[in-house]
Each structure stands twice: as structure tokens, then as C-alpha cells.
């Protein structure tokens, strides 16, 4: 049995961390997807996390991450504490390392939504409980895990599915590369010059699956089973207007979707700006899987929390 938080030696040993999705192996990812689909389809009453507590640290605004994690923990019988970064002592100069050490004495798992990826790494390096990246400027692993669930649900498989990413090579795109490698999906990425995905992640993920990176959105979408994008400008951007100008030709519209395979569907991690990265006819049309994808954050995170806390570790 896992010891209660107060019994742990802060910093003792290395707890599980999910910071990029690259920490998982193919079998682990497949097991989480299967468990997510089962939890969604059966809606079982599971209280295996009774007595467990999750600290949720938010340095930035959140809708889906905050609500899905809190509901997941509650439905599993546990508790979730939402902590606004501006109200924590880090806002007055306390280090993230000391925050991680302190929270580790109180809770069983920490989920944090941060600005710079180095912040979640620092939290994980000094926590003695599992740490989950709820989003950073470099990666969004929980979104990518939910995306795998959505694709598996719609296509009945993952291996060999052809996915097109159109737009900014951002944090969601980086985690999608990890997800594609784990599931052996075939990924094509189209971004403007200078807005490509992380080179190190691309190199690592390309060892396991086919990932093509270019600048032509039509070439990326042609023959795709799934078309994905994200907002043109995010909370991380220092020059959002420049990003919008560069990405104007990367809008997902009916004309672009017509190049995908018959039965292809559209995904977006949200929030969306209709008329910018996607037209209303696509996101609100029959090809949209956006709302299923948003819901699947809940089921994927329930599977993740159960695997970490009920079993002691992901196996």
C-alpha cells in the first residue's frame, strides 16, 4: 500500500511523472486508451481513490483542464484542491522546489498548468508524489492522450491512422508527435516557416512512426483520416498578431476538409476562434469530433489517475 503523504520523505525516490507523454511506452499508452474507452462506455461506479487528494496548480486560466480533472477525481471517490498560482506563496517569491516539497507532504498527486515547461520540470524534480503536466508552453500530454481515445473511438484502431496537423507547431502538436509514435499513427504536419514543431521531439518520435513536416496544408490533409488544428494565437504568444498573419492560409475550412478521406473527422483541443483557425461550418458541422474530444479529457484523466494512484504506478 502506498504510504500516506505525511509519512513520505520529501524528495525521496522518484515518483511517476507525465510531463510530455514521451514517458510512456506503447503498451502503457494502449492500456490507458483501453481503460478510458471502458470507463466511458460502462460508466462504472468506481471509488478506488477514496481518501486520495490531488493538488491542481493553475498559473493560467483553464476550463477543460480544471473541470475535467476535478470531476475525474471526484467521480473516483477522491478530492481535488484547486490552487491559483497568484494566491500561492510562489507569487511572493517562494521557490517551486519548496512548493513541491510542501505539497508532497499533503497530497497524493500534483497536476499543474504552467507557462514555461521548465516550471513543471522543477515541480516534478522536487516532488515526492506523481506530477502531471496539465499544460505547458512546450507540451500538452493530457490532451494528446484524450486525442488517442477519440481517434480509437471513431476509427476502431490507432495503428496506421493518417492524421494531419495544420497550423502552429505548438505544445499540442509536440505531444501529438509523441502520441503518434506510441500508437504508430502516420502524422503529417503543415506549419508556416519558422513555426514548426520542436526538433528534438520530432527526431525522437520519428524513430517509431512516419512523421512528415512541411508547409503545405493541402498536401498534409490529402487522404487524411483525421484533421487537427489549434488556435492561431495562445496565452504563450508574445506577438499574437504576427502569428495570425503567418497562419492565415492555414485555416481549416470546407475546401481543405474536402481533400481528406471519406469519413474523415475534425479535431480541435479548444478554445476555438471561429473564423480564424477553423470555420463554423467545420467545427459545428457533421465532421466535427470536437465535443467528443473535450469529453474524453475526463475519461482519459480518470484512467490516468487510477493507473497512478490505485495501482501505485503505471505498468
mmCIF file of C-alpha atoms in Angstrom:
data_model
loop_
_atom_site.group_PDB
_atom_site.id
_atom_site.type_symbol
_atom_site.label_atom_id
_atom_site.label_comp_id
_atom_site.label_asym_id
_atom_site.label_seq_id
_atom_site.Cartn_x
_atom_site.Cartn_y
_atom_site.Cartn_z
ATOM 1 C CA UNK A 1 0.000 0.000 0.000
ATOM 2 C CA UNK A 2 1.275 3.481 -0.848
ATOM 3 C CA UNK A 3 2.205 5.392 2.347
ATOM 4 C CA UNK A 4 0.158 8.396 3.335
ATOM 5 C CA UNK A 5 1.643 11.732 2.249
ATOM 6 C CA UNK A 6 2.782 12.791 5.732
ATOM 7 C CA UNK A 7 4.887 9.637 6.014
ATOM 8 C CA UNK A 8 6.873 10.322 2.878
ATOM 9 C CA UNK A 9 10.394 11.666 2.862
ATOM 10 C CA UNK A 10 10.216 14.758 0.677
ATOM 11 C CA UNK A 11 12.390 14.213 -2.372
ATOM 12 C CA UNK A 12 12.948 10.553 -1.539
ATOM 13 C CA UNK A 13 12.978 8.386 -4.643
ATOM 14 C CA UNK A 14 11.488 9.291 -7.983
ATOM 15 C CA UNK A 15 7.728 9.407 -8.329
ATOM 16 C CA UNK A 16 5.959 8.898 -11.643
ATOM 17 C CA UNK A 17 5.747 11.976 -13.856
ATOM 18 C CA UNK A 18 3.795 12.691 -17.031
ATOM 19 C CA UNK A 19 5.366 15.812 -18.483
ATOM 20 C CA UNK A 20 5.437 15.213 -22.257
ATOM 21 C CA UNK A 21 3.752 11.819 -22.973
ATOM 22 C CA UNK A 22 7.179 10.579 -24.003
ATOM 23 C CA UNK A 23 7.485 8.995 -20.556
ATOM 24 C CA UNK A 24 5.058 6.248 -21.618
ATOM 25 C CA UNK A 25 5.764 3.165 -23.665
ATOM 26 C CA UNK A 26 3.392 1.826 -26.349
ATOM 27 C CA UNK A 27 1.897 -0.813 -24.033
ATOM 28 C CA UNK A 28 1.282 1.715 -21.277
ATOM 29 C CA UNK A 29 -0.385 4.138 -23.679
ATOM 30 C CA UNK A 30 -2.541 1.383 -25.193
ATOM 31 C CA UNK A 31 -3.637 0.258 -21.725
ATOM 32 C CA UNK A 32 -4.649 3.806 -20.787
ATOM 33 C CA UNK A 33 -6.644 4.190 -24.001
ATOM 34 C CA UNK A 34 -8.444 0.870 -23.408
ATOM 35 C CA UNK A 35 -9.237 1.830 -19.827
ATOM 36 C CA UNK A 36 -10.518 5.242 -20.940
ATOM 37 C CA UNK A 37 -12.867 3.699 -23.510
ATOM 38 C CA UNK A 38 -14.111 1.196 -20.910
ATOM 39 C CA UNK A 39 -14.724 3.902 -18.302
ATOM 40 C CA UNK A 40 -16.655 5.968 -20.829
ATOM 41 C CA UNK A 41 -18.771 3.123 -22.182
ATOM 42 C CA UNK A 42 -19.607 1.459 -18.873
ATOM 43 C CA UNK A 43 -19.739 4.486 -16.595
ATOM 44 C CA UNK A 44 -18.925 2.235 -13.620
ATOM 45 C CA UNK A 45 -19.169 3.457 -10.057
ATOM 46 C CA UNK A 46 -15.519 3.490 -9.013
ATOM 47 C CA UNK A 47 -14.457 4.762 -5.590
ATOM 48 C CA UNK A 48 -10.935 3.355 -5.552
ATOM 49 C CA UNK A 49 -9.418 6.784 -4.911
ATOM 50 C CA UNK A 50 -11.359 7.379 -1.687
ATOM 51 C CA UNK A 51 -9.089 9.210 0.720
ATOM 52 C CA UNK A 52 -6.772 10.387 -2.047
ATOM 53 C CA UNK A 53 -6.214 14.077 -2.766
ATOM 54 C CA UNK A 54 -4.914 15.895 -5.843
ATOM 55 C CA UNK A 55 -3.479 19.413 -5.796
ATOM 56 C CA UNK A 56 -4.238 21.326 -9.011
ATOM 57 C CA UNK A 57 -1.921 24.297 -9.518
ATOM 58 C CA UNK A 58 -3.016 26.862 -12.119
ATOM 59 C CA UNK A 59 -0.671 29.592 -13.275
ATOM 60 C CA UNK A 60 -3.031 30.430 -16.142
ATOM 61 C CA UNK A 61 -6.776 30.355 -16.930
ATOM 62 C CA UNK A 62 -8.404 26.973 -17.502
ATOM 63 C CA UNK A 63 -11.800 25.497 -18.328
ATOM 64 C CA UNK A 64 -11.386 21.919 -19.586
ATOM 65 C CA UNK A 65 -8.288 21.013 -17.582
ATOM 66 C CA UNK A 66 -9.674 22.357 -14.317
ATOM 67 C CA UNK A 67 -13.162 20.888 -14.635
ATOM 68 C CA UNK A 68 -12.205 17.522 -16.152
ATOM 69 C CA UNK A 69 -9.538 16.787 -13.534
ATOM 70 C CA UNK A 70 -11.715 17.865 -10.622
ATOM 71 C CA UNK A 71 -14.715 15.875 -11.867
ATOM 72 C CA UNK A 72 -12.481 12.865 -12.582
ATOM 73 C CA UNK A 73 -11.059 12.856 -9.083
ATOM 74 C CA UNK A 74 -14.488 13.390 -7.506
ATOM 75 C CA UNK A 75 -16.144 10.603 -9.515
ATOM 76 C CA UNK A 76 -13.346 8.239 -8.463
ATOM 77 C CA UNK A 77 -14.023 8.958 -4.803
ATOM 78 C CA UNK A 78 -11.122 11.332 -4.187
ATOM 79 C CA UNK A 79 -10.727 15.051 -3.640
ATOM 80 C CA UNK A 80 -9.194 17.829 -5.726
ATOM 81 C CA UNK A 81 -7.901 21.140 -4.418
ATOM 82 C CA UNK A 82 -7.655 23.985 -6.937
ATOM 83 C CA UNK A 83 -4.772 26.374 -6.249
ATOM 84 C CA UNK A 84 -4.438 29.655 -8.127
ATOM 85 C CA UNK A 85 -0.780 30.485 -8.738
ATOM 86 C CA UNK A 86 -1.390 34.124 -7.795
ATOM 87 C CA UNK A 87 -2.641 33.085 -4.347
ATOM 88 C CA UNK A 88 0.222 30.676 -3.627
ATOM 89 C CA UNK A 89 3.408 31.802 -1.923
ATOM 90 C CA UNK A 90 5.277 31.400 -5.233
ATOM 91 C CA UNK A 91 3.695 34.739 -6.143
ATOM 92 C CA UNK A 92 5.663 36.228 -3.229
ATOM 93 C CA UNK A 93 8.961 34.571 -4.055
ATOM 94 C CA UNK A 94 8.776 31.040 -2.646
ATOM 95 C CA UNK A 95 10.526 28.605 -4.968
ATOM 96 C CA UNK A 96 8.703 25.975 -6.984
ATOM 97 C CA UNK A 97 11.015 23.429 -5.370
ATOM 98 C CA UNK A 98 9.793 24.327 -1.876
ATOM 99 C CA UNK A 99 6.200 24.377 -3.099
ATOM 100 C CA UNK A 100 6.633 20.860 -4.496
ATOM 101 C CA UNK A 101 8.224 19.605 -1.269
ATOM 102 C CA UNK A 102 5.414 21.080 0.813
ATOM 103 C CA UNK A 103 2.549 19.846 -1.362
ATOM 104 C CA UNK A 104 4.100 16.368 -1.373
ATOM 105 C CA UNK A 105 3.518 16.202 2.398
ATOM 106 C CA UNK A 106 -0.188 16.931 1.956
ATOM 107 C CA UNK A 107 -1.429 15.324 -1.253
ATOM 108 C CA UNK A 108 -1.081 12.154 -3.341
ATOM 109 C CA UNK A 109 -0.609 13.712 -6.794
ATOM 110 C CA UNK A 110 0.081 17.152 -8.238
ATOM 111 C CA UNK A 111 -1.301 18.427 -11.532
ATOM 112 C CA UNK A 112 -0.005 21.802 -12.715
ATOM 113 C CA UNK A 113 -0.862 24.081 -15.629
ATOM 114 C CA UNK A 114 2.119 26.377 -16.136
ATOM 115 C CA UNK A 115 3.671 28.815 -18.582
ATOM 116 C CA UNK A 116 7.226 27.662 -19.180
ATOM 117 C CA UNK A 117 7.896 23.932 -19.358
ATOM 118 C CA UNK A 118 10.855 24.342 -17.005
ATOM 119 C CA UNK A 119 8.342 25.107 -14.233
ATOM 120 C CA UNK A 120 6.640 21.705 -14.425
ATOM 121 C CA UNK A 121 10.055 20.037 -14.625
ATOM 122 C CA UNK A 122 11.157 21.828 -11.456
ATOM 123 C CA UNK A 123 7.983 20.790 -9.655
ATOM 124 C CA UNK A 124 8.484 17.166 -10.686
ATOM 125 C CA UNK A 125 12.174 17.187 -9.763
ATOM 126 C CA UNK A 126 11.398 18.161 -6.168
ATOM 127 C CA UNK A 127 8.069 16.404 -5.565
ATOM 128 C CA UNK A 128 7.917 13.009 -3.911
ATOM 129 C CA UNK A 129 4.449 12.327 -5.348
ATOM 130 C CA UNK A 130 3.440 11.891 -9.020
ATOM 131 C CA UNK A 131 3.311 15.065 -11.108
ATOM 132 C CA UNK A 132 1.121 15.561 -14.199
ATOM 133 C CA UNK A 133 1.598 18.318 -16.750
ATOM 134 C CA UNK A 134 -1.829 19.896 -17.289
ATOM 135 C CA UNK A 135 -0.284 22.115 -19.995
ATOM 136 C CA UNK A 136 2.959 23.979 -20.535
ATOM 137 C CA UNK A 137 4.226 26.112 -23.403
ATOM 138 C CA UNK A 138 6.037 23.045 -24.815
ATOM 139 C CA UNK A 139 3.708 20.065 -24.258
ATOM 140 C CA UNK A 140 0.093 19.113 -23.538
ATOM 141 C CA UNK A 141 0.223 15.362 -22.798
ATOM 142 C CA UNK A 142 -3.252 15.000 -21.292
ATOM 143 C CA UNK A 143 -4.799 16.470 -24.430
ATOM 144 C CA UNK A 144 -2.827 14.082 -26.636
ATOM 145 C CA UNK A 145 -3.919 11.112 -24.515
ATOM 146 C CA UNK A 146 -7.559 12.159 -24.907
ATOM 147 C CA UNK A 147 -6.992 12.592 -28.644
ATOM 148 C CA UNK A 148 -5.876 8.955 -28.847
ATOM 149 C CA UNK A 149 -9.090 7.937 -27.098
ATOM 150 C CA UNK A 150 -11.203 9.964 -29.542
ATOM 151 C CA UNK A 151 -9.472 8.524 -32.614
ATOM 152 C CA UNK A 152 -9.684 4.962 -31.242
ATOM 153 C CA UNK A 153 -13.370 5.501 -30.521
ATOM 154 C CA UNK A 154 -14.134 6.791 -34.015
ATOM 155 C CA UNK A 155 -11.826 4.612 -36.120
ATOM 156 C CA UNK A 156 -11.800 1.414 -34.057
ATOM 157 C CA UNK A 157 -7.988 1.392 -34.186
ATOM 158 C CA UNK A 158 -4.962 3.655 -33.919
ATOM 159 C CA UNK A 159 -2.134 1.980 -35.802
ATOM 160 C CA UNK A 160 -1.938 3.206 -39.388
ATOM 161 C CA UNK A 161 -4.475 6.010 -38.955
ATOM 162 C CA UNK A 162 -3.437 9.030 -41.000
ATOM 163 C CA UNK A 163 -3.514 12.267 -39.034
ATOM 164 C CA UNK A 164 -2.968 15.766 -40.428
ATOM 165 C CA UNK A 165 -1.955 18.681 -38.225
ATOM 166 C CA UNK A 166 -2.467 22.133 -39.768
ATOM 167 C CA UNK A 167 -1.338 25.353 -38.104
ATOM 168 C CA UNK A 168 1.171 26.237 -35.421
ATOM 169 C CA UNK A 169 3.726 23.609 -34.385
ATOM 170 C CA UNK A 170 2.892 24.283 -30.754
ATOM 171 C CA UNK A 171 2.632 22.358 -27.478
ATOM 172 C CA UNK A 172 -0.357 20.297 -28.655
ATOM 173 C CA UNK A 173 1.448 19.419 -31.881
ATOM 174 C CA UNK A 174 4.540 18.353 -29.911
ATOM 175 C CA UNK A 175 2.526 15.978 -27.720
ATOM 176 C CA UNK A 176 0.660 14.727 -30.786
ATOM 177 C CA UNK A 177 4.020 13.610 -32.189
ATOM 178 C CA UNK A 178 4.618 11.575 -29.028
ATOM 179 C CA UNK A 179 1.096 10.143 -29.258
ATOM 180 C CA UNK A 180 1.546 9.214 -32.919
ATOM 181 C CA UNK A 181 4.791 7.420 -32.109
ATOM 182 C CA UNK A 182 3.194 5.473 -29.246
ATOM 183 C CA UNK A 183 0.182 4.429 -31.351
ATOM 184 C CA UNK A 184 2.044 4.139 -34.677
ATOM 185 C CA UNK A 185 -0.253 6.607 -36.382
ATOM 186 C CA UNK A 186 1.037 8.296 -39.546
ATOM 187 C CA UNK A 187 1.341 12.035 -38.991
ATOM 188 C CA UNK A 188 1.666 14.886 -41.486
ATOM 189 C CA UNK A 189 2.332 18.371 -40.139
ATOM 190 C CA UNK A 190 1.898 21.614 -42.093
ATOM 191 C CA UNK A 191 3.112 24.836 -40.487
ATOM 192 C CA UNK A 192 4.372 28.192 -41.759
ATOM 193 C CA UNK A 193 8.168 28.521 -41.974
ATOM 194 C CA UNK A 194 9.529 29.290 -38.530
ATOM 195 C CA UNK A 195 6.543 27.823 -36.670
ATOM 196 C CA UNK A 196 7.452 24.142 -36.944
ATOM 197 C CA UNK A 197 7.293 21.659 -34.075
ATOM 198 C CA UNK A 198 10.082 21.012 -31.575
ATOM 199 C CA UNK A 199 13.034 19.460 -33.495
ATOM 200 C CA UNK A 200 14.125 17.167 -30.640
ATOM 201 C CA UNK A 201 10.618 15.759 -30.200
ATOM 202 C CA UNK A 202 10.284 15.302 -33.957
ATOM 203 C CA UNK A 203 13.572 13.400 -34.109
ATOM 204 C CA UNK A 204 12.621 11.136 -31.205
ATOM 205 C CA UNK A 205 9.061 10.422 -32.385
ATOM 206 C CA UNK A 206 10.162 9.785 -35.984
ATOM 207 C CA UNK A 207 12.127 6.743 -34.819
ATOM 208 C CA UNK A 208 8.837 4.947 -34.126
ATOM 209 C CA UNK A 209 6.498 6.140 -36.854
ATOM 210 C CA UNK A 210 6.174 8.163 -40.067
ATOM 211 C CA UNK A 211 6.084 11.914 -39.448
ATOM 212 C CA UNK A 212 6.272 14.336 -42.363
ATOM 213 C CA UNK A 213 6.732 18.059 -41.750
ATOM 214 C CA UNK A 214 6.124 20.667 -44.446
ATOM 215 C CA UNK A 215 4.477 23.994 -45.164
ATOM 216 C CA UNK A 216 1.612 22.960 -47.490
ATOM 217 C CA UNK A 217 -1.716 22.402 -45.672
ATOM 218 C CA UNK A 218 -3.328 20.828 -48.749
ATOM 219 C CA UNK A 219 -0.560 18.230 -49.021
ATOM 220 C CA UNK A 220 -0.862 17.429 -45.316
ATOM 221 C CA UNK A 221 -4.641 16.951 -45.392
ATOM 222 C CA UNK A 222 -4.894 14.994 -48.635
ATOM 223 C CA UNK A 223 -6.019 11.453 -47.818
ATOM 224 C CA UNK A 224 -6.058 12.058 -44.047
ATOM 225 C CA UNK A 225 -8.402 10.216 -41.680
ATOM 226 C CA UNK A 226 -8.218 12.970 -39.070
ATOM 227 C CA UNK A 227 -7.593 16.712 -39.448
ATOM 228 C CA UNK A 228 -6.433 18.623 -36.375
ATOM 229 C CA UNK A 229 -5.610 22.236 -35.550
ATOM 230 C CA UNK A 230 -5.396 24.670 -32.650
ATOM 231 C CA UNK A 231 -5.937 28.370 -32.078
ATOM 232 C CA UNK A 232 -3.643 30.629 -34.088
ATOM 233 C CA UNK A 233 -2.556 32.578 -31.008
ATOM 234 C CA UNK A 234 -2.345 31.355 -27.449
ATOM 235 C CA UNK A 235 -1.668 32.701 -23.999
ATOM 236 C CA UNK A 236 2.033 31.939 -24.530
ATOM 237 C CA UNK A 237 2.474 34.208 -27.571
ATOM 238 C CA UNK A 238 4.339 37.499 -27.249
ATOM 239 C CA UNK A 239 3.273 38.717 -30.720
ATOM 240 C CA UNK A 240 -0.165 37.227 -31.464
ATOM 241 C CA UNK A 241 -0.862 39.463 -34.460
ATOM 242 C CA UNK A 242 2.277 38.242 -36.220
ATOM 243 C CA UNK A 243 1.218 34.638 -35.575
ATOM 244 C CA UNK A 244 -2.227 35.307 -37.052
ATOM 245 C CA UNK A 245 -0.694 36.808 -40.199
ATOM 246 C CA UNK A 246 1.620 33.848 -40.693
ATOM 247 C CA UNK A 247 -1.180 31.333 -40.136
ATOM 248 C CA UNK A 248 -3.920 32.970 -42.224
ATOM 249 C CA UNK A 249 -3.528 30.433 -45.053
ATOM 250 C CA UNK A 250 -3.784 27.505 -42.627
ATOM 251 C CA UNK A 251 -7.456 27.822 -41.795
ATOM 252 C CA UNK A 252 -9.375 24.535 -41.739
ATOM 253 C CA UNK A 253 -12.439 25.103 -43.918
ATOM 254 C CA UNK A 254 -14.758 23.022 -46.075
ATOM 255 C CA UNK A 255 -12.422 23.240 -49.050
ATOM 256 C CA UNK A 256 -9.486 21.889 -47.045
ATOM 257 C CA UNK A 257 -11.584 19.159 -45.412
ATOM 258 C CA UNK A 258 -12.750 18.005 -48.843
ATOM 259 C CA UNK A 259 -9.192 16.805 -49.512
ATOM 260 C CA UNK A 260 -9.308 14.351 -46.614
ATOM 261 C CA UNK A 261 -10.552 10.772 -46.957
ATOM 262 C CA UNK A 262 -14.232 9.982 -46.971
ATOM 263 C CA UNK A 263 -15.384 9.709 -43.377
ATOM 264 C CA UNK A 264 -12.568 11.941 -42.082
ATOM 265 C CA UNK A 265 -13.286 13.998 -38.998
ATOM 266 C CA UNK A 266 -12.042 17.225 -37.446
ATOM 267 C CA UNK A 267 -10.485 17.708 -34.000
ATOM 268 C CA UNK A 268 -9.549 20.799 -32.003
ATOM 269 C CA UNK A 269 -8.323 20.937 -28.393
ATOM 270 C CA UNK A 270 -10.274 24.172 -27.695
ATOM 271 C CA UNK A 271 -10.778 27.030 -27.058
ATOM 272 C CA UNK A 272 -11.552 27.759 -30.715
ATOM 273 C CA UNK A 273 -11.870 31.029 -32.580
ATOM 274 C CA UNK A 274 -14.375 30.553 -35.374
ATOM 275 C CA UNK A 275 -13.376 32.401 -38.485
ATOM 276 C CA UNK A 276 -9.668 32.215 -37.687
ATOM 277 C CA UNK A 277 -8.181 28.722 -37.484
ATOM 278 C CA UNK A 278 -11.465 26.980 -38.345
ATOM 279 C CA UNK A 279 -14.751 27.946 -39.971
ATOM 280 C CA UNK A 280 -18.094 27.465 -38.186
ATOM 281 C CA UNK A 281 -19.179 25.045 -40.923
ATOM 282 C CA UNK A 282 -16.372 22.663 -39.946
ATOM 283 C CA UNK A 283 -16.274 22.873 -36.157
ATOM 284 C CA UNK A 284 -20.074 22.877 -35.886
ATOM 285 C CA UNK A 285 -20.651 20.537 -38.820
ATOM 286 C CA UNK A 286 -21.135 16.773 -39.179
ATOM 287 C CA UNK A 287 -17.398 16.067 -39.463
ATOM 288 C CA UNK A 288 -16.603 17.608 -36.087
ATOM 289 C CA UNK A 289 -15.415 15.364 -33.241
ATOM 290 C CA UNK A 290 -14.532 18.370 -31.097
ATOM 291 C CA UNK A 291 -17.082 17.852 -28.342
ATOM 292 C CA UNK A 292 -16.341 14.126 -28.067
ATOM 293 C CA UNK A 293 -12.693 15.116 -27.740
ATOM 294 C CA UNK A 294 -13.468 17.581 -24.963
ATOM 295 C CA UNK A 295 -15.460 14.943 -23.076
ATOM 296 C CA UNK A 296 -12.710 12.385 -23.481
ATOM 297 C CA UNK A 297 -10.380 14.544 -21.393
ATOM 298 C CA UNK A 298 -12.482 13.387 -18.432
ATOM 299 C CA UNK A 299 -12.278 9.675 -19.222
ATOM 300 C CA UNK A 300 -8.599 9.700 -20.166
ATOM 301 C CA UNK A 301 -7.681 11.512 -16.969
ATOM 302 C CA UNK A 302 -9.740 9.109 -14.882
ATOM 303 C CA UNK A 303 -7.789 6.238 -16.425
ATOM 304 C CA UNK A 304 -4.518 8.059 -15.785
ATOM 305 C CA UNK A 305 -5.334 8.811 -12.144
ATOM 306 C CA UNK A 306 -6.479 5.245 -11.498
ATOM 307 C CA UNK A 307 -3.324 3.867 -13.041
ATOM 308 C CA UNK A 308 -1.093 6.155 -10.973
ATOM 309 C CA UNK A 309 -2.886 6.079 -7.632
ATOM 310 C CA UNK A 310 -4.928 2.877 -7.445
ATOM 311 C CA UNK A 311 -2.169 0.652 -8.792
ATOM 312 C CA UNK A 312 0.749 2.592 -7.345
ATOM 313 C CA UNK A 313 2.336 3.260 -10.742
ATOM 314 C CA UNK A 314 1.667 2.931 -14.429
ATOM 315 C CA UNK A 315 2.546 -0.602 -15.502
#
